[in-house]
PDB file of C-alpha atoms and ligand atoms in Angstrom:
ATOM      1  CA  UNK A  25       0.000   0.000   0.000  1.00  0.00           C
ATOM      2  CA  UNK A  26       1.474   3.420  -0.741  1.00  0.00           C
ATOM      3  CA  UNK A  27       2.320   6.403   1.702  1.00  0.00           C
ATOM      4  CA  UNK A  28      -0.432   8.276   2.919  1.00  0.00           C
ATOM      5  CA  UNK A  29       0.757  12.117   2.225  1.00  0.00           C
ATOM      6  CA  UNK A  30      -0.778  15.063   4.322  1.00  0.00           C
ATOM      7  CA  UNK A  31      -0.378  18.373   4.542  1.00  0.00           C
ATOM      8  CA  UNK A  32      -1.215  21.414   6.286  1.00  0.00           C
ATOM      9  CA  UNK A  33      -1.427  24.891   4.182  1.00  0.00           C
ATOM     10  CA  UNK A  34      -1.985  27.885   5.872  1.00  0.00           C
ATOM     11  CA  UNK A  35      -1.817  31.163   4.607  1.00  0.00           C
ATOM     12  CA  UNK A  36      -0.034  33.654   6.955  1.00  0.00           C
ATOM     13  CA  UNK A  37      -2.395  36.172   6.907  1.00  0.00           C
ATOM     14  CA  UNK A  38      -2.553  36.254  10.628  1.00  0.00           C
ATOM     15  CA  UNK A  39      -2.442  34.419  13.714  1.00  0.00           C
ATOM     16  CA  UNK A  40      -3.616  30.665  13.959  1.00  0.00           C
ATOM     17  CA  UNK A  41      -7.023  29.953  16.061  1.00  0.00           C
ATOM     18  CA  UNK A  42      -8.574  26.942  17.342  1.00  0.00           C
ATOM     19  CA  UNK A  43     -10.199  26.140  13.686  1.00  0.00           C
ATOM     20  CA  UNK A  44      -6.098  26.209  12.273  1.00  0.00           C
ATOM     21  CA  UNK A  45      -5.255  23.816  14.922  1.00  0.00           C
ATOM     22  CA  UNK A  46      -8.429  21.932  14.238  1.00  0.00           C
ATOM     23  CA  UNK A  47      -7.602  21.367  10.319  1.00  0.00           C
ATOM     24  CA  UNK A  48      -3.652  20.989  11.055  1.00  0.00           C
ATOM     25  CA  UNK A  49      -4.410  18.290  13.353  1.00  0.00           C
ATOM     26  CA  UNK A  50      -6.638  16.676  11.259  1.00  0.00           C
ATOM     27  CA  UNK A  51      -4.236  16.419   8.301  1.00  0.00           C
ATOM     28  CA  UNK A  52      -1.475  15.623  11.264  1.00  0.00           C
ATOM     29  CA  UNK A  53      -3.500  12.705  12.565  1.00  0.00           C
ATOM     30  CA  UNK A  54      -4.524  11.047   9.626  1.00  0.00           C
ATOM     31  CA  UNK A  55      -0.630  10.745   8.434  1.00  0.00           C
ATOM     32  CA  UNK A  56       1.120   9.683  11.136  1.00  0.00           C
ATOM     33  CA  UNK A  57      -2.147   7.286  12.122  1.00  0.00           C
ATOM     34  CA  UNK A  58      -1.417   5.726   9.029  1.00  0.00           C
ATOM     35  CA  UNK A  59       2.486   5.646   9.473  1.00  0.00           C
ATOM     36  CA  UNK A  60       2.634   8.333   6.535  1.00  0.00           C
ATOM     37  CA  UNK A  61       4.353  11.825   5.924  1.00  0.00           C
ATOM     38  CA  UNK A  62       2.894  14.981   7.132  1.00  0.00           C
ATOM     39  CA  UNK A  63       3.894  18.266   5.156  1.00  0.00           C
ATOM     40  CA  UNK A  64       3.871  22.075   6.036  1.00  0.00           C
ATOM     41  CA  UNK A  65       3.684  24.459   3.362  1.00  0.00           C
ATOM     42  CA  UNK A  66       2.915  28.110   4.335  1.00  0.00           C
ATOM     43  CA  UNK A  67       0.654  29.593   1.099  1.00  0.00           C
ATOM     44  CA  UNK A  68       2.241  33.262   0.895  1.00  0.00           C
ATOM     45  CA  UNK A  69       2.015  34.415  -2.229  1.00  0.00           C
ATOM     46  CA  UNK A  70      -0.589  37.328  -1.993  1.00  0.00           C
ATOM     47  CA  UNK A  71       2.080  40.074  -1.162  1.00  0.00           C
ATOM     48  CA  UNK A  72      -0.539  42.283   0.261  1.00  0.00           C
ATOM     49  CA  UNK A  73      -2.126  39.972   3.095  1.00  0.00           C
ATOM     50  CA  UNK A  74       0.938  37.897   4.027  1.00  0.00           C
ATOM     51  CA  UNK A  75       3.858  38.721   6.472  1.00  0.00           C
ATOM     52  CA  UNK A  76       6.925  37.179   7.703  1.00  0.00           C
ATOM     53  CA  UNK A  77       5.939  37.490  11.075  1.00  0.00           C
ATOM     54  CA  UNK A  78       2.695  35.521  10.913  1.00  0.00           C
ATOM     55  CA  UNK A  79       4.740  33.007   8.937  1.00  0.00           C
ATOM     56  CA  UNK A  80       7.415  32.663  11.741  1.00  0.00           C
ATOM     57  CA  UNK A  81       4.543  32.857  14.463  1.00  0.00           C
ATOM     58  CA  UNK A  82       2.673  29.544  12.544  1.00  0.00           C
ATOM     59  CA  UNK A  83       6.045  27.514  12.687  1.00  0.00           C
ATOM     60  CA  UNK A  84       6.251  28.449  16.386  1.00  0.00           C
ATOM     61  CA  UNK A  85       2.566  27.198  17.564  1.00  0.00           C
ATOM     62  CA  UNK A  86       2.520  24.544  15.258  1.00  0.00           C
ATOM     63  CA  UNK A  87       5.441  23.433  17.547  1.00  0.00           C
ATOM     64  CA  UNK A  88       4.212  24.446  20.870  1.00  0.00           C
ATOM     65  CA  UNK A  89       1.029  22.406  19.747  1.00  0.00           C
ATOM     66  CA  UNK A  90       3.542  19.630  19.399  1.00  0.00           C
ATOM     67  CA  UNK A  91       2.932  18.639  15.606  1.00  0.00           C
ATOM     68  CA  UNK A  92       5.998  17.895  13.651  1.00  0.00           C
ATOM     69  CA  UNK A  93       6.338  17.797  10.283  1.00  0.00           C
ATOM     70  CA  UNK A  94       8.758  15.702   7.219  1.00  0.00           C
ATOM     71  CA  UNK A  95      11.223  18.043   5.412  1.00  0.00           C
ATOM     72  CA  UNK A  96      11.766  21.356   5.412  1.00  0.00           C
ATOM     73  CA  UNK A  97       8.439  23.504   5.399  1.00  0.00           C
ATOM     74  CA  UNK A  98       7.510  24.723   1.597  1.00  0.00           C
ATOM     75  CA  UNK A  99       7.175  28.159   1.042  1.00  0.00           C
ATOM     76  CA  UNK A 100       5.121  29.039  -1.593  1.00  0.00           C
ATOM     77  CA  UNK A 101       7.044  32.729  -2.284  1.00  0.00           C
ATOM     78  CA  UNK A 102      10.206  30.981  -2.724  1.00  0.00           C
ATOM     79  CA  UNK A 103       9.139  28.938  -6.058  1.00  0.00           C
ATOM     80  CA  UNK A 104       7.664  31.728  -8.115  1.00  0.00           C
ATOM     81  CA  UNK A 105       9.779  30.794 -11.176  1.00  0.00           C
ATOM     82  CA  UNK A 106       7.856  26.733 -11.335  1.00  0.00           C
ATOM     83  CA  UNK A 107       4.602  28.738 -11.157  1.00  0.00           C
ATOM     84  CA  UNK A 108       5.811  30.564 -14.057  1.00  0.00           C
ATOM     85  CA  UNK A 109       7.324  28.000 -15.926  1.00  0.00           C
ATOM     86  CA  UNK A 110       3.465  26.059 -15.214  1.00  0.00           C
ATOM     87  CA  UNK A 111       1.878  29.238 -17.001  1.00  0.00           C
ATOM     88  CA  UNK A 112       4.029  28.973 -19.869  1.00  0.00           C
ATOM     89  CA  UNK A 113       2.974  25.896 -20.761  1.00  0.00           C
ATOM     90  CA  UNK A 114      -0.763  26.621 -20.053  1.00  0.00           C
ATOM     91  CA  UNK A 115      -0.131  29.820 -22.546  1.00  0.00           C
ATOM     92  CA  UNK A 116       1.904  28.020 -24.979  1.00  0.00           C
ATOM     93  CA  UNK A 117      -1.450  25.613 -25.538  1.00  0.00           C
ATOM     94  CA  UNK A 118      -3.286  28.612 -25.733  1.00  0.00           C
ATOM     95  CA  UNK A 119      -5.245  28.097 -22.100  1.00  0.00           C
ATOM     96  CA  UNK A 120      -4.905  31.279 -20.850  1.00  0.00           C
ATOM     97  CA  UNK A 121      -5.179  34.808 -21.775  1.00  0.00           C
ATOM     98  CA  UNK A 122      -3.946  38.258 -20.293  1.00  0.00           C
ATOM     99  CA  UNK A 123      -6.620  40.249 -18.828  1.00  0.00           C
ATOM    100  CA  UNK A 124      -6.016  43.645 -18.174  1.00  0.00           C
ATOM    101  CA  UNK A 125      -9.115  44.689 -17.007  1.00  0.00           C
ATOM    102  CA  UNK A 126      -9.648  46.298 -13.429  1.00  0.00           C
ATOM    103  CA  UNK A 127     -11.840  45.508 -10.421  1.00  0.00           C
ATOM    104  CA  UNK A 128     -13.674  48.390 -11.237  1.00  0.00           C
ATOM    105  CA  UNK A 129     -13.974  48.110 -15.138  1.00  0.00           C
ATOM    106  CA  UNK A 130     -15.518  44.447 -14.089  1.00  0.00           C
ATOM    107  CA  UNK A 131     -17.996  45.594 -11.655  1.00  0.00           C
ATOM    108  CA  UNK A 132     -19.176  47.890 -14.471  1.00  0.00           C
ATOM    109  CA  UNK A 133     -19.930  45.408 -16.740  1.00  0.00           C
ATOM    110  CA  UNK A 134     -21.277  43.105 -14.772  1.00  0.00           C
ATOM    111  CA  UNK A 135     -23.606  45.993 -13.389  1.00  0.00           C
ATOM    112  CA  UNK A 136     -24.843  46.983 -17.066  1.00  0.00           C
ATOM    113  CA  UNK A 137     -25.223  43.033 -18.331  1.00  0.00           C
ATOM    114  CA  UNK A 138     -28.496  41.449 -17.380  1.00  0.00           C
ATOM    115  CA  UNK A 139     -27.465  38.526 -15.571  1.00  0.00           C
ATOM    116  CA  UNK A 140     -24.336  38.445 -13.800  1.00  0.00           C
ATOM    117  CA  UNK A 141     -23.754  34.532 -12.316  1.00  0.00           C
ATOM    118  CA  UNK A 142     -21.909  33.632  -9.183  1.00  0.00           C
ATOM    119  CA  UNK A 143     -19.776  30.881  -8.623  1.00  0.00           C
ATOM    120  CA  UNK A 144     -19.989  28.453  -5.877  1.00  0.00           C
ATOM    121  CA  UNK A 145     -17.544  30.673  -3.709  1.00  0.00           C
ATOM    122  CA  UNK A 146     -19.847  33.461  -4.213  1.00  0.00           C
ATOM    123  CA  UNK A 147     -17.644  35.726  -6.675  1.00  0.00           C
ATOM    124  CA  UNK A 148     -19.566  36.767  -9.885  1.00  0.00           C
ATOM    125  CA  UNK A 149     -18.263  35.405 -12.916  1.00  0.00           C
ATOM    126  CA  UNK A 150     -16.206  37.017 -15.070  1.00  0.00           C
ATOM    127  CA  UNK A 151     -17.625  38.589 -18.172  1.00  0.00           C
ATOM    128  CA  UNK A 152     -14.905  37.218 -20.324  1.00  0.00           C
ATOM    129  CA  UNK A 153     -14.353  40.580 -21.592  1.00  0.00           C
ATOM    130  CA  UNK A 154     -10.122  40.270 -22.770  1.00  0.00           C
ATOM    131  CA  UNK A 155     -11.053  37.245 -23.612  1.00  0.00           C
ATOM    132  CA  UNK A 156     -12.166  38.126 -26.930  1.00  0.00           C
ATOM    133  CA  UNK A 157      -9.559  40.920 -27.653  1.00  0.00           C
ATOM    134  CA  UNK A 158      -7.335  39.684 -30.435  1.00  0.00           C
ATOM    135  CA  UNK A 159      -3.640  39.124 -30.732  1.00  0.00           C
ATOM    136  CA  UNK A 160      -2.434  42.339 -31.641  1.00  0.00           C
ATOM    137  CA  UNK A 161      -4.669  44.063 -29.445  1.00  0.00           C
ATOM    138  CA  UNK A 162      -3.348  42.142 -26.680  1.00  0.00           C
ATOM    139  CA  UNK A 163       0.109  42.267 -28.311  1.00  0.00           C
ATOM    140  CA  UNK A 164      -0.259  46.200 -27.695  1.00  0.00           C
ATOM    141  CA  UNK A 165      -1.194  46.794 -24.843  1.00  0.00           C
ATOM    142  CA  UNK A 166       1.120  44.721 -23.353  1.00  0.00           C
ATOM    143  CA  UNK A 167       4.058  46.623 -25.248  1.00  0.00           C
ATOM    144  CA  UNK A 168       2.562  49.907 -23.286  1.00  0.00           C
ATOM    145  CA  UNK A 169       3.120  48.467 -20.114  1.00  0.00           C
ATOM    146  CA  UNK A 170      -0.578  47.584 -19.183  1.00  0.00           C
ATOM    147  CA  UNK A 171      -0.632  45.591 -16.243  1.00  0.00           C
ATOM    148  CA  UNK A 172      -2.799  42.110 -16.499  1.00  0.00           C
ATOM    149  CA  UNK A 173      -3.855  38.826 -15.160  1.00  0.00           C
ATOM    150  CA  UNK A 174      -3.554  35.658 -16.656  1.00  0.00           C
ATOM    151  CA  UNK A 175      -7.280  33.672 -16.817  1.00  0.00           C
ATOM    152  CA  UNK A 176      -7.955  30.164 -17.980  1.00  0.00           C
ATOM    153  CA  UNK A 177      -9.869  30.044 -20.990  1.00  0.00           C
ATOM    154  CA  UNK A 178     -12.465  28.098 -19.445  1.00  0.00           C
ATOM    155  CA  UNK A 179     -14.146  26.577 -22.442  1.00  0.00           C
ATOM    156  CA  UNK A 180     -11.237  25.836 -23.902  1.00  0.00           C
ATOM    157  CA  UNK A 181      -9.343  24.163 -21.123  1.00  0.00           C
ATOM    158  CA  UNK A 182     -12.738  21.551 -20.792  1.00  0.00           C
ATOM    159  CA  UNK A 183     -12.352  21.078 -24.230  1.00  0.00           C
ATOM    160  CA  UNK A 184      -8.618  20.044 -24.249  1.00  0.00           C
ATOM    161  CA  UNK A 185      -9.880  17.499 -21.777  1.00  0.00           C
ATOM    162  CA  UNK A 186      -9.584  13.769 -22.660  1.00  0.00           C
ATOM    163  CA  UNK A 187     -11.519  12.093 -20.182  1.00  0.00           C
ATOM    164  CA  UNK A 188     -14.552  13.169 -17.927  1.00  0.00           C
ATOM    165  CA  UNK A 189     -13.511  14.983 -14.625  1.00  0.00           C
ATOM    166  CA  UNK A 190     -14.286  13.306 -11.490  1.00  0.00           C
ATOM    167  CA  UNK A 191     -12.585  13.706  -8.052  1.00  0.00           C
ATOM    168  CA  UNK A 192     -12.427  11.087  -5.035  1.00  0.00           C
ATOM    169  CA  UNK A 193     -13.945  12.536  -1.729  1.00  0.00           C
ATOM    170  CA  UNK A 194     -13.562  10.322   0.773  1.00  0.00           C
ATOM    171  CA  UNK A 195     -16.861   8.388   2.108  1.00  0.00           C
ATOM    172  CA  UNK A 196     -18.928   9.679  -0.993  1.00  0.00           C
ATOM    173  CA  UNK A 197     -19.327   8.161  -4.415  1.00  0.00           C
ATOM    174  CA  UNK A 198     -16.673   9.693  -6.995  1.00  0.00           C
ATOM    175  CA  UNK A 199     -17.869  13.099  -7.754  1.00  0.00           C
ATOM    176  CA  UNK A 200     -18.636  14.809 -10.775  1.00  0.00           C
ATOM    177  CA  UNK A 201     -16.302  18.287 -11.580  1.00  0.00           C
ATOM    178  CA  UNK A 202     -18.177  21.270 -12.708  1.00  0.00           C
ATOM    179  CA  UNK A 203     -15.007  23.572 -12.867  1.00  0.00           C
ATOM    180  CA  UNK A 204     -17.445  25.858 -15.484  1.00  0.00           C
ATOM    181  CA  UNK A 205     -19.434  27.037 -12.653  1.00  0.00           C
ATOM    182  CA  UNK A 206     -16.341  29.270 -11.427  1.00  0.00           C
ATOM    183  CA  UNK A 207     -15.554  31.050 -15.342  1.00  0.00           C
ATOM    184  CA  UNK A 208     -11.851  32.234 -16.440  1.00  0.00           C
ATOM    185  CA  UNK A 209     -10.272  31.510 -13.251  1.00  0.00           C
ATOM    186  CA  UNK A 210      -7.359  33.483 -12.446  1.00  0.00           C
ATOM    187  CA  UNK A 211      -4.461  31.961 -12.501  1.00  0.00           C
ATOM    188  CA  UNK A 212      -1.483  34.684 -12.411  1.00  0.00           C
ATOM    189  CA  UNK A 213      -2.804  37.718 -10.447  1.00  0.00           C
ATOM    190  CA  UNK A 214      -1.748  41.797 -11.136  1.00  0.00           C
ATOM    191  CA  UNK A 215       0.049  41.989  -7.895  1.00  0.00           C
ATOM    192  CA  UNK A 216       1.094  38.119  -7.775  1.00  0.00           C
ATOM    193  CA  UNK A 217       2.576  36.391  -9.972  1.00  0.00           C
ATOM    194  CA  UNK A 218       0.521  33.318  -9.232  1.00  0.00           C
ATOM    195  CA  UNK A 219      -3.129  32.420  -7.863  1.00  0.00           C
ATOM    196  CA  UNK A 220      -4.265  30.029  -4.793  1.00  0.00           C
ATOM    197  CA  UNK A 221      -5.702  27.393  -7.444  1.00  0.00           C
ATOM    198  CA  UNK A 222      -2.659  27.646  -9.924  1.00  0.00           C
ATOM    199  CA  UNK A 223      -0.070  27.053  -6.293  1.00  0.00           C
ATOM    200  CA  UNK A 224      -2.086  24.574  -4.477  1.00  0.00           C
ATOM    201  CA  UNK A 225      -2.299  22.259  -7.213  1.00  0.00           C
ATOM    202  CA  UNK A 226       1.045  22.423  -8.517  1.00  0.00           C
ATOM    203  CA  UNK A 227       2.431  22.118  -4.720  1.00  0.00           C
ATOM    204  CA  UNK A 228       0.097  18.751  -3.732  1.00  0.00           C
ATOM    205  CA  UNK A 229       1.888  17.473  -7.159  1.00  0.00           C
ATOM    206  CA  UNK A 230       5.312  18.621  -6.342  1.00  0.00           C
ATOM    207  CA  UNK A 231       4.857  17.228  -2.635  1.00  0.00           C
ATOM    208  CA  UNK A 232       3.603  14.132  -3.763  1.00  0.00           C
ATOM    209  CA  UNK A 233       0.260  14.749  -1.307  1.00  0.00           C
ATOM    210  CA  UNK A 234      -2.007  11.639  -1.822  1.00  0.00           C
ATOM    211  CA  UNK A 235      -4.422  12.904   0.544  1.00  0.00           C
ATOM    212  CA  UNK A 236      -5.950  16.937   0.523  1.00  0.00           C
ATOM    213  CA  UNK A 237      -7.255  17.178   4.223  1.00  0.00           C
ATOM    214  CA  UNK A 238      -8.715  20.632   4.106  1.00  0.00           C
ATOM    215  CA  UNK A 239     -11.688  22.981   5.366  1.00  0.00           C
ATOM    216  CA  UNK A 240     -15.520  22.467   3.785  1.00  0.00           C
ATOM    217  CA  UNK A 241     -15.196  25.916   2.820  1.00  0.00           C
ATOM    218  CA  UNK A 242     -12.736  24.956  -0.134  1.00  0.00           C
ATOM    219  CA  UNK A 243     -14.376  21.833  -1.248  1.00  0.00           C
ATOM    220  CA  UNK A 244     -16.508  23.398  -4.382  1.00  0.00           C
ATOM    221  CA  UNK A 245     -12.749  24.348  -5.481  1.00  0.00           C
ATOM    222  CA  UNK A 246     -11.287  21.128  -5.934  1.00  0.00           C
ATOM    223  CA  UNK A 247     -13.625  21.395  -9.512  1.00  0.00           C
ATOM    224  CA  UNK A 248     -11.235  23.638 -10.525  1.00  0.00           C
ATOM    225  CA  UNK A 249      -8.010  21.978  -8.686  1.00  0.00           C
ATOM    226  CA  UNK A 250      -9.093  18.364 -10.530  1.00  0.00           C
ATOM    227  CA  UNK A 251      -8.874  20.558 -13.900  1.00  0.00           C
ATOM    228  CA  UNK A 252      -5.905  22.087 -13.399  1.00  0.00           C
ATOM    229  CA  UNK A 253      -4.146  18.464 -12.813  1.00  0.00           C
ATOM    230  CA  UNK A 254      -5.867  16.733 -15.723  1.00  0.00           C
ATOM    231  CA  UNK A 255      -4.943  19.483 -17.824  1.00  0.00           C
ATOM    232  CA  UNK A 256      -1.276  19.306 -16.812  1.00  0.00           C
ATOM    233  CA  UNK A 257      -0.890  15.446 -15.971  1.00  0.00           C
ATOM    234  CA  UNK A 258      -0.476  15.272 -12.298  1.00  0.00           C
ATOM    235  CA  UNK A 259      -1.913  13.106 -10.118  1.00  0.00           C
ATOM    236  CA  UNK A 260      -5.197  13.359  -8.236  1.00  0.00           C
ATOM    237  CA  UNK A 261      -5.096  12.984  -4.553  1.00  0.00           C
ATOM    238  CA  UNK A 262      -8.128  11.444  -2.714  1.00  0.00           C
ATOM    239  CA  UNK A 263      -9.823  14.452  -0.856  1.00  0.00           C
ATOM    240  CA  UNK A 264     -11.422  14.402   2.862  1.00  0.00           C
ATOM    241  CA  UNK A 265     -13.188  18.294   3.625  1.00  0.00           C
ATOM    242  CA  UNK A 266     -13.662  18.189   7.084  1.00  0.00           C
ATOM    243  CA  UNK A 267     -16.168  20.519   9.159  1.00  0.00           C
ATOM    244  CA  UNK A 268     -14.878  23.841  10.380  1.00  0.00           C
ATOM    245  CA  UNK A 269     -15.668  24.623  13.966  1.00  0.00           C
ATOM    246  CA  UNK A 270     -17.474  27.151  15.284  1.00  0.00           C
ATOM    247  CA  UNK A 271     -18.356  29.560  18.083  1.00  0.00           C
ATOM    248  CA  UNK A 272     -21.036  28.724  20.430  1.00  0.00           C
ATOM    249  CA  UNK A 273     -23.509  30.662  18.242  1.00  0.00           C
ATOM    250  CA  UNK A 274     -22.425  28.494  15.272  1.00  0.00           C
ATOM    251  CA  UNK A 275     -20.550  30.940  13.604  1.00  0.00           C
ATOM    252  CA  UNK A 276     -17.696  29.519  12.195  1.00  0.00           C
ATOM    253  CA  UNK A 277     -14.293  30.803  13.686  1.00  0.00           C
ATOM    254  CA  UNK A 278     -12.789  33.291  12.588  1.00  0.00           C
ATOM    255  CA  UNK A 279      -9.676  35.703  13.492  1.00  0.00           C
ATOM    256  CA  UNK A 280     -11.463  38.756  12.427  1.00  0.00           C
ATOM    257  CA  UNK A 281     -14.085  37.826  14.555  1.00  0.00           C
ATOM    258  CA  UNK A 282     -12.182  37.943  17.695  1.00  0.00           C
ATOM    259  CA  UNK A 283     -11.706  33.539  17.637  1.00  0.00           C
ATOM    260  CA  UNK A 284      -9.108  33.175  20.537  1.00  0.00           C
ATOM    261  CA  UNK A 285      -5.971  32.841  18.942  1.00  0.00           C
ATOM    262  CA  UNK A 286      -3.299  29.584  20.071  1.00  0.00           C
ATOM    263  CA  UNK A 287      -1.213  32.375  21.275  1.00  0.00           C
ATOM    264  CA  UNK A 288      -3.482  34.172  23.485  1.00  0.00           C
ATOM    265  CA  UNK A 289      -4.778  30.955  24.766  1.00  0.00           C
ATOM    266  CA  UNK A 290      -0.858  29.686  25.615  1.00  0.00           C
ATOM    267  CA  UNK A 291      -0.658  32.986  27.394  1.00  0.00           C
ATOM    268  CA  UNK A 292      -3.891  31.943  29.420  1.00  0.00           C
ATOM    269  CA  UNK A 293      -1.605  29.143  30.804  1.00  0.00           C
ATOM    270  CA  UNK A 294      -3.530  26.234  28.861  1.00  0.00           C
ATOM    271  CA  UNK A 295      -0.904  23.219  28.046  1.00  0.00           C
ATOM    272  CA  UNK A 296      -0.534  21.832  24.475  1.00  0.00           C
ATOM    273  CA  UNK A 297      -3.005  18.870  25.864  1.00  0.00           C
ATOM    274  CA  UNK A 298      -5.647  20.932  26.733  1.00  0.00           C
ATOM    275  CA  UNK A 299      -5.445  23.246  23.178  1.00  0.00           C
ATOM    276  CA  UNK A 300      -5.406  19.939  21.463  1.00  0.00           C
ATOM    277  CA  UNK A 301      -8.684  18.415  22.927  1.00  0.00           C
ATOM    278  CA  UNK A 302     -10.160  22.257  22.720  1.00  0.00           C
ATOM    279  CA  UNK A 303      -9.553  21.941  18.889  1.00  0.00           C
ATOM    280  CA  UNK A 304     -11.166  18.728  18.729  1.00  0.00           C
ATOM    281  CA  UNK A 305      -8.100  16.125  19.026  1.00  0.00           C
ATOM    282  CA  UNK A 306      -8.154  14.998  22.657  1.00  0.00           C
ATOM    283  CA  UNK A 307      -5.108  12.678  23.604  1.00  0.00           C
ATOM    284  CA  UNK A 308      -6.296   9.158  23.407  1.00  0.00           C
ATOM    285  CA  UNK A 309      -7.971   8.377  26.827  1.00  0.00           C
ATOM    286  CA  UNK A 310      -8.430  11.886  27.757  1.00  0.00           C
ATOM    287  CA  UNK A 311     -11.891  12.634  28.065  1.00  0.00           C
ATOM    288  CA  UNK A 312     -12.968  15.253  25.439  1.00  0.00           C
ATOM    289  CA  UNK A 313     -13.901  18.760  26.760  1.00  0.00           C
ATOM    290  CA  UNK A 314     -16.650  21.219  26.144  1.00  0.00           C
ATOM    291  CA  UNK A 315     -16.437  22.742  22.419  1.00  0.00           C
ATOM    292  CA  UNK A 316     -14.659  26.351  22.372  1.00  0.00           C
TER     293      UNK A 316
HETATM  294  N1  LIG B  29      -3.948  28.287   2.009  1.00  0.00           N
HETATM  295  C1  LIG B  29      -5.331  27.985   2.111  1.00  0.00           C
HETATM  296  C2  LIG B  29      -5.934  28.694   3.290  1.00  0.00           C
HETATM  297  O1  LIG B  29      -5.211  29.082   4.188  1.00  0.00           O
HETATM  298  C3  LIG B  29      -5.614  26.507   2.260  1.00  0.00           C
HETATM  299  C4  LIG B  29      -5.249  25.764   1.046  1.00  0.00           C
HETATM  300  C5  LIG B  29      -5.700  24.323   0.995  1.00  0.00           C
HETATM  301  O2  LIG B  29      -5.706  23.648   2.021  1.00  0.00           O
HETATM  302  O3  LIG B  29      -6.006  23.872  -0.101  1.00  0.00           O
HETATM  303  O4  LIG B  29      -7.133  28.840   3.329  1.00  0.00           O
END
């Protein structure tokens, strides 16, 4: 039987909570339960939300938490050039196209069309606007200097597509992809030079994950993830979206929200034990406490 492969992703955008510690337990337990590897990987490559510091303060409570991980922790920023070189081949098969347009410019058209869908993560879809500008127009205004995005060409990426797109979640039948429900996906971002799908899929291939433990939140997402890997031949890993745990007024947690951070409760004087059964993982044959 092969390796199970785990990881835990965080983005340090701030300060882990109890729902962090639930999901990097989660991923934690299920590798080493099954003698398997358990990876970190910190996800910063939006410049404008991540910092160092939060990065440095996740290694640290991951390790007061006592979770250890295989191999040096991945981080995302430091790899820029494979996401590139992963774009170039999307571009060179004509998958993706340079959109220049801004937030604004799409919120007007969106505003004057009659219907304006959402995708399952609740962003309206793009109108596909630079998607119909032509070579040279694109041609020029990339010579001026316009900054852009890079999109997938959504129709045409399903239509590259040899074989129907399914994904393994674990305890339900293999499920169907709709990746089309989310439009031109970006992929390389105006301030970024590449996007949370384009980096999470080429990392769990990379990493050799076998098994995506991850929040519910993100599971309508793996459409898109399952496309990205059939379109560039990597693997699929089995999935396993777990619940995401939530204040007492069922609100899920939330750092913005005030959820009591690992740090703040360490400074309460709480032990690693007692954070661990708080998130959900009580030590085997320790009772489990109240929920948070
Ligand atoms: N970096 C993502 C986040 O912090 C999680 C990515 C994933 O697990 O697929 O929400």
């Amino acid at each position: 039987m092969s390796t199970v492969v785990t990881r835990f992703a965080p983005s340090p955008t701030g300060e882990l909570h109890l729902g962090h510690a639930f999901a990097a337990l989660t991923a934690w337990h299920r590798a080493r339960d099954a003698g398997g590897r358990f990876l970190l990987r910190l996800e910063d490559i939006d410049p404008t939300r991540c910092r160092p510091a939060f990065a440095a303060a996740i290694v640290a409570d991951l390790t007061w938490l006592g979770l250890d991980w295989d191999g040096a922790v991945r981080v995302q920023s430091e790899h820029l050039d494979d996401y590139r070189a992963v774009l170039a081949r999307l571009e060179a098969r004509g998958l993706v196209y340079p959109c220049f347009c801004t937030r604004a410019e799409i919120a007007r058209e969106l505003a004057a069309s009659a219907a304006a869908p959402h995708a399952p993560d609740g962003a309206a879809l793009y109108p596909g606007t630079c998607r119909r500008l032509g070579p040279a127009e694109r041609a020029a205004r990339r010579a001026a200097g316009q900054s852009f995005a890079l999109r997938l060409d959504m129709e045409r990426a399903l239509a590259a597509l040899t074989e129907p797109l399914t994904w393994r979640e674990e305890g339900e039948a293999t499920l169907p992809c709709h990746p089309e429900r989310f439009g031109d996906v970006v992929l390389a971002r105006k301030d970024a030079p590449a996007s949370y799908h384009l980096c999470v899929t080429h990392d769990d291939a990379c990493q050799g994950v076998t098994l995506v433990t991850r929040g519910i939140d993100l599971k309508p997402a793996t459409a898109v993830h399952r496309l990205l890997q059939a379109l560039l031949g990597w693997p699929a890993p089995a999935y396993a979206h777990h619940r995401l745990l939530t204040d007492p007024a069922g609100r899920r947690l939330a750092k913005r929200d005030g959820a009591a951070t690992l740090r703040s409760l360490r400074a309460s004087g709480l032990t690693p034990a007692a954070v661990r059964a708080l998130a959900g993982w009580p030590d085997a044959g320790s009772p489990a406490p109240a929920p948070p």
